[in-house]
PDB file of C-alpha atoms in Angstrom:
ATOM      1  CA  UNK A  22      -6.137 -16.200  -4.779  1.00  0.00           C
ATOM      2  CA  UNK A  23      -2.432 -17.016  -4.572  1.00  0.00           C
ATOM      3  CA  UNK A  24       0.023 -14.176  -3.536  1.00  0.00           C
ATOM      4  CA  UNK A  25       3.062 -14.962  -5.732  1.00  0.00           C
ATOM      5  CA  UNK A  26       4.975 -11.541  -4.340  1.00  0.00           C
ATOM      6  CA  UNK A  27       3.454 -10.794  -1.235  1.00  0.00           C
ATOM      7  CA  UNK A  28       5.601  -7.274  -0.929  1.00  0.00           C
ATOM      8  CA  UNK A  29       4.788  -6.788  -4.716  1.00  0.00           C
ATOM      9  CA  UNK A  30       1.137  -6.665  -3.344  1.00  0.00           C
ATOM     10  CA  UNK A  31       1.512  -4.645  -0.245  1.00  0.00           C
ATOM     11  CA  UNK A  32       2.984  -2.315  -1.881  1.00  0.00           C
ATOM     12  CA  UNK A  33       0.832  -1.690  -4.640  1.00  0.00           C
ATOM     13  CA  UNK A  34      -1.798  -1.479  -2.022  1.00  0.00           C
ATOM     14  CA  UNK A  35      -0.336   1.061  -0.105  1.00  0.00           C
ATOM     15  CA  UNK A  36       0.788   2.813  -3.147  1.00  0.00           C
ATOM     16  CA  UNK A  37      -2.780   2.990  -4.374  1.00  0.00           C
ATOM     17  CA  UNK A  38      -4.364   3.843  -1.222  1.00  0.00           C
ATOM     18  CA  UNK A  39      -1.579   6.977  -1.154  1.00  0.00           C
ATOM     19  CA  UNK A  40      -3.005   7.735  -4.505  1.00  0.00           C
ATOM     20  CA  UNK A  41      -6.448   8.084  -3.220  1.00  0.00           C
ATOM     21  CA  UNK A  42      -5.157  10.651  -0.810  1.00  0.00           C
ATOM     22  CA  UNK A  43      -6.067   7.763   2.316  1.00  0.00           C
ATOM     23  CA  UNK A  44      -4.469   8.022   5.251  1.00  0.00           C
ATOM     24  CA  UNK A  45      -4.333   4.501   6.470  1.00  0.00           C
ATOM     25  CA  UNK A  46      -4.374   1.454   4.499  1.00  0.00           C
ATOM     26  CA  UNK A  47      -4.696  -2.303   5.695  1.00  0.00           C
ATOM     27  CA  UNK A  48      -2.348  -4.449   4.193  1.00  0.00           C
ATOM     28  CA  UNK A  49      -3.717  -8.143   4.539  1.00  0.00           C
ATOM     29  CA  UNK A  50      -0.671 -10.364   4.754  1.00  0.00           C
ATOM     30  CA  UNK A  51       2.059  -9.894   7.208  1.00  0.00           C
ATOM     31  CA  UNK A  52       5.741 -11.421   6.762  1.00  0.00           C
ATOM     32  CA  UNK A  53       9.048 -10.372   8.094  1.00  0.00           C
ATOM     33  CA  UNK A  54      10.290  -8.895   4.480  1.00  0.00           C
ATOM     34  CA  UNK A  55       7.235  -6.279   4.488  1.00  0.00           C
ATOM     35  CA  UNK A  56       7.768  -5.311   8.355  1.00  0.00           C
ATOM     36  CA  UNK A  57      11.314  -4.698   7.640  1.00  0.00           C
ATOM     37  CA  UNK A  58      10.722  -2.621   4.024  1.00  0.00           C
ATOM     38  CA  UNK A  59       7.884  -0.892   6.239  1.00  0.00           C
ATOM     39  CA  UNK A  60      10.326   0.046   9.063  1.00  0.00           C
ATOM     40  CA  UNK A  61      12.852   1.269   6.315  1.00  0.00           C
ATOM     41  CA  UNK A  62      10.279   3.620   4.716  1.00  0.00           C
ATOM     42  CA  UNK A  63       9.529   4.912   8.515  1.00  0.00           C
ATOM     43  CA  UNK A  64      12.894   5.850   9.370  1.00  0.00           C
ATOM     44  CA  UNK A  65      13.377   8.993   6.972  1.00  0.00           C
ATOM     45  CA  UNK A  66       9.986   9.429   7.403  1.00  0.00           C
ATOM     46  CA  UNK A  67       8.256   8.236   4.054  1.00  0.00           C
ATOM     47  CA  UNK A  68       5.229   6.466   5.934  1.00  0.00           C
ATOM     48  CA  UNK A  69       3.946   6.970   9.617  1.00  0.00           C
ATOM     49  CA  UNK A  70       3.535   4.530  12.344  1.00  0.00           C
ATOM     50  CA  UNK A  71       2.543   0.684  11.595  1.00  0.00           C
ATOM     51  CA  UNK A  72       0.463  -1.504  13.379  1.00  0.00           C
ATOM     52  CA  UNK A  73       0.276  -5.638  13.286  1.00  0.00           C
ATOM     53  CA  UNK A  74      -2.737  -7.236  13.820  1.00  0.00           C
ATOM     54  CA  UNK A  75      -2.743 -11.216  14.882  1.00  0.00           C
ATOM     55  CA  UNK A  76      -5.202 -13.101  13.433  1.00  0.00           C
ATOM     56  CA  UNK A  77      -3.694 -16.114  13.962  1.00  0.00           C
ATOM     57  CA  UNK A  78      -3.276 -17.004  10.877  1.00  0.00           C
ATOM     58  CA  UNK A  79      -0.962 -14.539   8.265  1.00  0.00           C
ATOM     59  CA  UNK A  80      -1.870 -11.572  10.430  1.00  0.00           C
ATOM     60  CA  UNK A  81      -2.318  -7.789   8.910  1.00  0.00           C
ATOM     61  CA  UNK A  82      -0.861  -4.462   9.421  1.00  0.00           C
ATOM     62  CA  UNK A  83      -2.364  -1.214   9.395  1.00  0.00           C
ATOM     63  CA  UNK A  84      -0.142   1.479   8.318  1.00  0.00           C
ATOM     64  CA  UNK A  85      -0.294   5.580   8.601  1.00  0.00           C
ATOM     65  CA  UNK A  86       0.268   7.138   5.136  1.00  0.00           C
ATOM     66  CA  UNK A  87       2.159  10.700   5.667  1.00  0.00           C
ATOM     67  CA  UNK A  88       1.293  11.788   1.707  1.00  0.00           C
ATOM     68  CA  UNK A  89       5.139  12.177   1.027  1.00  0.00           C
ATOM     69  CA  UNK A  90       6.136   9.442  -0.971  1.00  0.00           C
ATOM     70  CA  UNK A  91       6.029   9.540  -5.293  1.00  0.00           C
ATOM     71  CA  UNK A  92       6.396   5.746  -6.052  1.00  0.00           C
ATOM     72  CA  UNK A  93       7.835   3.088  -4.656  1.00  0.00           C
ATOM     73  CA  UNK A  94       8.120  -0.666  -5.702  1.00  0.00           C
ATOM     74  CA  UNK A  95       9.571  -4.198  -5.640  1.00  0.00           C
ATOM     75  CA  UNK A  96      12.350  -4.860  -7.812  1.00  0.00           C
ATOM     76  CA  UNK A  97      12.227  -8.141  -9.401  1.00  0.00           C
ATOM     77  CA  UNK A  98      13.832 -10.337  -9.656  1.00  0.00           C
ATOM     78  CA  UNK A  99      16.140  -9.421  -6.974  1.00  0.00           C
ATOM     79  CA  UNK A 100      20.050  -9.010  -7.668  1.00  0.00           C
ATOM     80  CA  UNK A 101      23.407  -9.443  -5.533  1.00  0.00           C
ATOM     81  CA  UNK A 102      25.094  -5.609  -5.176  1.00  0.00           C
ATOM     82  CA  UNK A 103      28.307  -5.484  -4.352  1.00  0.00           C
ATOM     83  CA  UNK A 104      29.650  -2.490  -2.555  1.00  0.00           C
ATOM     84  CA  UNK A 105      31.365  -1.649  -5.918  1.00  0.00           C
ATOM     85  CA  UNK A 106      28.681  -1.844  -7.732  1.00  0.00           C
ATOM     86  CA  UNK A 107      26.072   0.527  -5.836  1.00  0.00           C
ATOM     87  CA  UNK A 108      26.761   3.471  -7.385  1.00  0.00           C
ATOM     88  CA  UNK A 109      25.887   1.843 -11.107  1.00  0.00           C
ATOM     89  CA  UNK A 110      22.835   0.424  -9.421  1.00  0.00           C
ATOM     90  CA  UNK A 111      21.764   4.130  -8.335  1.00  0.00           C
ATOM     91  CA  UNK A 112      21.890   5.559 -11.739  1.00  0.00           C
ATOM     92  CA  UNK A 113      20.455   2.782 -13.506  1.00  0.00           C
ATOM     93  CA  UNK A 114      16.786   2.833 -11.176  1.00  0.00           C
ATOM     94  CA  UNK A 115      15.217   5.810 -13.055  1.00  0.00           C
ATOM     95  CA  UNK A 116      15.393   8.672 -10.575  1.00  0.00           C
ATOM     96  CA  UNK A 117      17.159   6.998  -7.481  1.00  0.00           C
ATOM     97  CA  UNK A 118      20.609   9.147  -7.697  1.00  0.00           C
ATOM     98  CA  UNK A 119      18.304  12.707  -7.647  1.00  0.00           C
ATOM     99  CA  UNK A 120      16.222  11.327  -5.210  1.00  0.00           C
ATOM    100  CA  UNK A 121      14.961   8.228  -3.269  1.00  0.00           C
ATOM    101  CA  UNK A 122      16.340   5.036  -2.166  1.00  0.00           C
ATOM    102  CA  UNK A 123      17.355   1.771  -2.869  1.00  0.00           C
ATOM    103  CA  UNK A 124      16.171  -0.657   0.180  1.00  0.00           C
ATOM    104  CA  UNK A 125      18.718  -3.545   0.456  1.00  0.00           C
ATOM    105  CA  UNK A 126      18.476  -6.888   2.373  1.00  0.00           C
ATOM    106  CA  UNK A 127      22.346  -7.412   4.149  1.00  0.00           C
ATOM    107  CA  UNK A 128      23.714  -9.628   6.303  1.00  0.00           C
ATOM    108  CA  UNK A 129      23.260  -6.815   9.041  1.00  0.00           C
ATOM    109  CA  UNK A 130      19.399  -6.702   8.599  1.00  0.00           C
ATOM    110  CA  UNK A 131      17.200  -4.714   6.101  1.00  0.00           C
ATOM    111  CA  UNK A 132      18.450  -1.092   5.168  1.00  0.00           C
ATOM    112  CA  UNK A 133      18.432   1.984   2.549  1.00  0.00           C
ATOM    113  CA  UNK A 134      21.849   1.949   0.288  1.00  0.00           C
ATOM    114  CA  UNK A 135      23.045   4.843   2.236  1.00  0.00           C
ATOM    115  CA  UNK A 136      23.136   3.331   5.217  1.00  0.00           C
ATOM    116  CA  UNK A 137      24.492   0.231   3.445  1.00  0.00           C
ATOM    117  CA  UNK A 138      27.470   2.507   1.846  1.00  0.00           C
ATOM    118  CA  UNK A 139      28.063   3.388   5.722  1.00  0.00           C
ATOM    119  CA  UNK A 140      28.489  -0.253   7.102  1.00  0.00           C
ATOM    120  CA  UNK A 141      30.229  -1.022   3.780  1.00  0.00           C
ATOM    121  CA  UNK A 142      28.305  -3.830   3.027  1.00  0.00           C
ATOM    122  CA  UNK A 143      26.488  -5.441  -0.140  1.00  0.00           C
ATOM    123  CA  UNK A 144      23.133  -6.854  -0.558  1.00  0.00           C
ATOM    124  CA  UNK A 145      19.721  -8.189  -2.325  1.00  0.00           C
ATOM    125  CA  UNK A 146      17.534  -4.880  -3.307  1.00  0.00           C
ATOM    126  CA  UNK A 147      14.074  -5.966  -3.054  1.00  0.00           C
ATOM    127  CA  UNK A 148      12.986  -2.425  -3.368  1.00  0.00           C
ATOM    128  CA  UNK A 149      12.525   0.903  -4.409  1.00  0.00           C
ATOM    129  CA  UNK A 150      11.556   4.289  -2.752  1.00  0.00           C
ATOM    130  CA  UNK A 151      11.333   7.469  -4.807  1.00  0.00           C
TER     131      UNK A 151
END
């Protein structure tokens, strides 16, 4: 089977697994996009602790569900936001200015738009967290 969105996939994985009321889920490919969209949902404490596991080959990651997350997703295809433009972005993604995040790919690594509107800088948003 060919993975045409591999953080598409992991996501909906984890987000079914979270469903389920699991508490780990294994997530069978392994890039640097879904390590650094994992490590963004860890930092305000969305998902636990992650774990990568080399197989030589793609390699997987087990990751610690916490139960507190509603949805989350990719966004695609992914846009340019400028600074300027953030605050539109928020109240077009249903729910995002209540509640949630926008995760943004910058030039200063992967980050929620908050922290973004901090650095003052602009990105790609390959994701959502509600």
């Amino acid at each position: 089977r060919v993975c045409s969105n591999a953080l598409a996939e992991a996501l909906k994985s984890t987000n079914n697994a979270e469903k389920r009321g699991k508490w780990q889920v294994l997530i069978k490919s392994c890039s640097k996009v879904i390590i650094q969209f994992l490590t963004v949902m860890m930092k305000p404490g969305y998902i636990g602790k992650f774990e990568i596991l080399d197989n030589h080959r793609a390699g997987k990651t087990v990751l610690n569900l916490t139960g507190s997350l509603n949805k989350y997703g990719v966004i695609s295809p992914t846009f340019e936001i400028q600074l300027k433009d953030l605050e539109k972005w928020q109240n077009n993604l249903p729910l995002s200015h209540q509640f949630g995040f926008i995760v943004m790919t910058t030039s200063a690594g992967t980050m929620h738009h908050e922290e973004a509107r901090r650095k003052d800088i602009g990105g790609k948003n390959p994701g959502i967290l509600l």
